[in-house]
Amino acid sequence: MTIPLQTRRARCLHDIAHARAGDKGNRLNLAVFVYDPHDFPLLMEVVTEERVLALFAHRGASEVKRYSMPGLHGMNLVIDDVLQGGVNGALNLDGHGKTLSFLLLSMPLSGR
């Protein structure tokens, strides 16, 4: 008997939402939207400023501001000091915000 993928792994944000990213200087902007409007309350419960700051702490994030967009069933996250000096100043290979949206989408839905 084959166990469906959904039951073999913990659900993560990627299962219910998608993200768009932008960066300016050392600030990252992540917009997250649920696929199904019924999942919007779960998004608001799971993706808190505190959890996002903890998720990006290893990159030096200093502050997260969350802006709810209920009419669009999403939110906008502004994360300061996460791009290691900015896209043009960072020594890492790819400090662009686009790659960091996948880190956010890996956030588990459990353990709230």
Short mmCIF file of C-alpha atoms in Angstrom, two decimals:
data_model
loop_
_atom_site.label_atom_id
_atom_site.label_comp_id
_atom_site.label_asym_id
_atom_site.label_seq_id
_atom_site.Cartn_x
_atom_site.Cartn_y
_atom_site.Cartn_z
CA MET A 1 0.00 0.00 0.00
CA THR A 2 1.35 3.44 -0.94
CA ILE A 3 0.99 6.24 1.57
CA PRO A 4 -0.05 9.55 -0.05
CA LEU A 5 2.61 12.25 0.06
CA GLN A 6 0.39 14.53 2.15
CA THR A 7 0.43 12.05 5.05
CA ARG A 8 4.16 11.27 4.81
CA ARG A 9 5.42 14.75 5.54
CA ALA A 10 4.44 17.71 7.63
CA ARG A 11 2.47 20.33 5.76
CA CYS A 12 4.26 23.58 5.09
CA LEU A 13 3.24 27.05 3.97
CA HIS A 14 3.97 26.12 0.35
CA ASP A 15 1.03 23.70 0.47
CA ILE A 16 -1.47 26.54 0.94
CA ALA A 17 0.25 29.66 -0.42
CA HIS A 18 2.63 31.21 -2.93
CA ALA A 19 4.93 34.21 -2.53
CA ARG A 20 6.38 37.11 -4.49
CA ALA A 21 9.54 38.89 -3.43
CA GLY A 22 11.34 42.13 -3.91
CA ASP A 23 14.43 43.69 -2.41
CA LYS A 24 15.77 47.18 -2.00
CA GLY A 25 19.06 47.73 -0.25
CA ASN A 26 19.11 45.54 2.83
CA ARG A 27 15.31 45.22 3.09
CA LEU A 28 13.29 42.26 1.82
CA ASN A 29 9.65 42.51 0.86
CA LEU A 30 7.69 39.23 0.72
CA ALA A 31 4.04 39.09 -0.32
CA VAL A 32 2.28 35.82 0.52
CA PHE A 33 -1.11 34.81 -0.87
CA VAL A 34 -3.17 31.71 -0.11
CA TYR A 35 -4.51 29.64 -2.99
CA ASP A 36 -7.87 29.13 -1.26
CA PRO A 37 -9.46 32.10 0.56
CA HIS A 38 -10.64 29.71 3.29
CA ASP A 39 -6.96 29.29 4.30
CA PHE A 40 -6.48 33.02 4.99
CA PRO A 41 -7.17 32.70 8.76
CA LEU A 42 -4.57 29.91 8.93
CA LEU A 43 -2.05 32.10 7.10
CA MET A 44 -2.63 34.90 9.62
CA GLU A 45 -2.26 32.48 12.52
CA VAL A 46 0.90 30.78 11.29
CA VAL A 47 2.89 33.58 9.67
CA THR A 48 3.52 35.93 12.57
CA GLU A 49 6.19 38.60 12.82
CA GLU A 50 7.89 36.58 15.56
CA ARG A 51 8.03 33.33 13.57
CA VAL A 52 9.31 35.07 10.44
CA LEU A 53 12.00 36.88 12.43
CA ALA A 54 13.10 33.57 13.95
CA LEU A 55 13.15 31.93 10.51
CA PHE A 56 15.45 34.63 9.11
CA ALA A 57 17.55 35.20 12.26
CA HIS A 58 20.52 33.27 10.83
CA ARG A 59 20.74 35.94 8.11
CA GLY A 60 20.83 38.82 10.60
CA ALA A 61 17.20 39.96 10.26
CA SER A 62 16.51 42.67 12.82
CA GLU A 63 12.81 43.43 12.40
CA VAL A 64 9.71 42.12 10.63
CA LYS A 65 6.58 44.12 9.92
CA ARG A 66 3.47 42.30 8.73
CA TYR A 67 0.73 44.03 6.77
CA SER A 68 -2.52 42.14 6.28
CA MET A 69 -4.22 42.28 2.88
CA PRO A 70 -7.54 40.53 3.61
CA GLY A 71 -9.16 41.64 0.35
CA LEU A 72 -6.40 39.81 -1.52
CA HIS A 73 -6.24 36.89 0.95
CA GLY A 74 -2.60 37.62 1.68
CA MET A 75 -0.05 39.61 3.59
CA ASN A 76 3.03 41.68 2.96
CA LEU A 77 6.13 41.12 5.10
CA VAL A 78 8.91 43.69 5.30
CA ILE A 79 12.11 42.22 6.74
CA ASP A 80 15.01 44.50 7.67
CA ASP A 81 18.72 43.67 7.54
CA VAL A 82 18.19 40.25 5.95
CA LEU A 83 20.08 40.69 2.68
CA GLN A 84 23.55 40.79 4.25
CA GLY A 85 24.25 44.34 3.15
CA GLY A 86 22.10 44.36 0.04
CA VAL A 87 22.13 42.62 -3.30
CA ASN A 88 25.10 44.54 -4.68
CA GLY A 89 27.10 44.58 -1.45
CA ALA A 90 26.69 41.01 -0.19
CA LEU A 91 29.50 38.50 -0.55
CA ASN A 92 27.16 35.54 -0.95
CA LEU A 93 26.28 34.12 -4.36
CA ASP A 94 22.63 35.12 -4.44
CA GLY A 95 21.29 37.55 -1.88
CA HIS A 96 18.19 38.38 -3.88
CA GLY A 97 14.83 38.23 -2.16
CA LYS A 98 13.45 35.81 -4.74
CA THR A 99 15.44 32.94 -3.32
CA LEU A 100 14.41 33.78 0.24
CA SER A 101 10.70 33.46 -0.56
CA PHE A 102 11.27 29.70 -0.74
CA LEU A 103 12.68 29.74 2.79
CA LEU A 104 9.47 31.38 4.01
CA LEU A 105 7.32 28.88 2.10
CA SER A 106 9.12 26.03 3.87
CA MET A 107 7.70 27.21 7.22
CA PRO A 108 5.76 24.34 8.85
CA LEU A 109 2.03 24.83 9.38
CA SER A 110 2.20 22.86 12.62
CA GLY A 111 3.94 23.90 15.81
CA ARG A 112 2.17 27.24 15.95
#
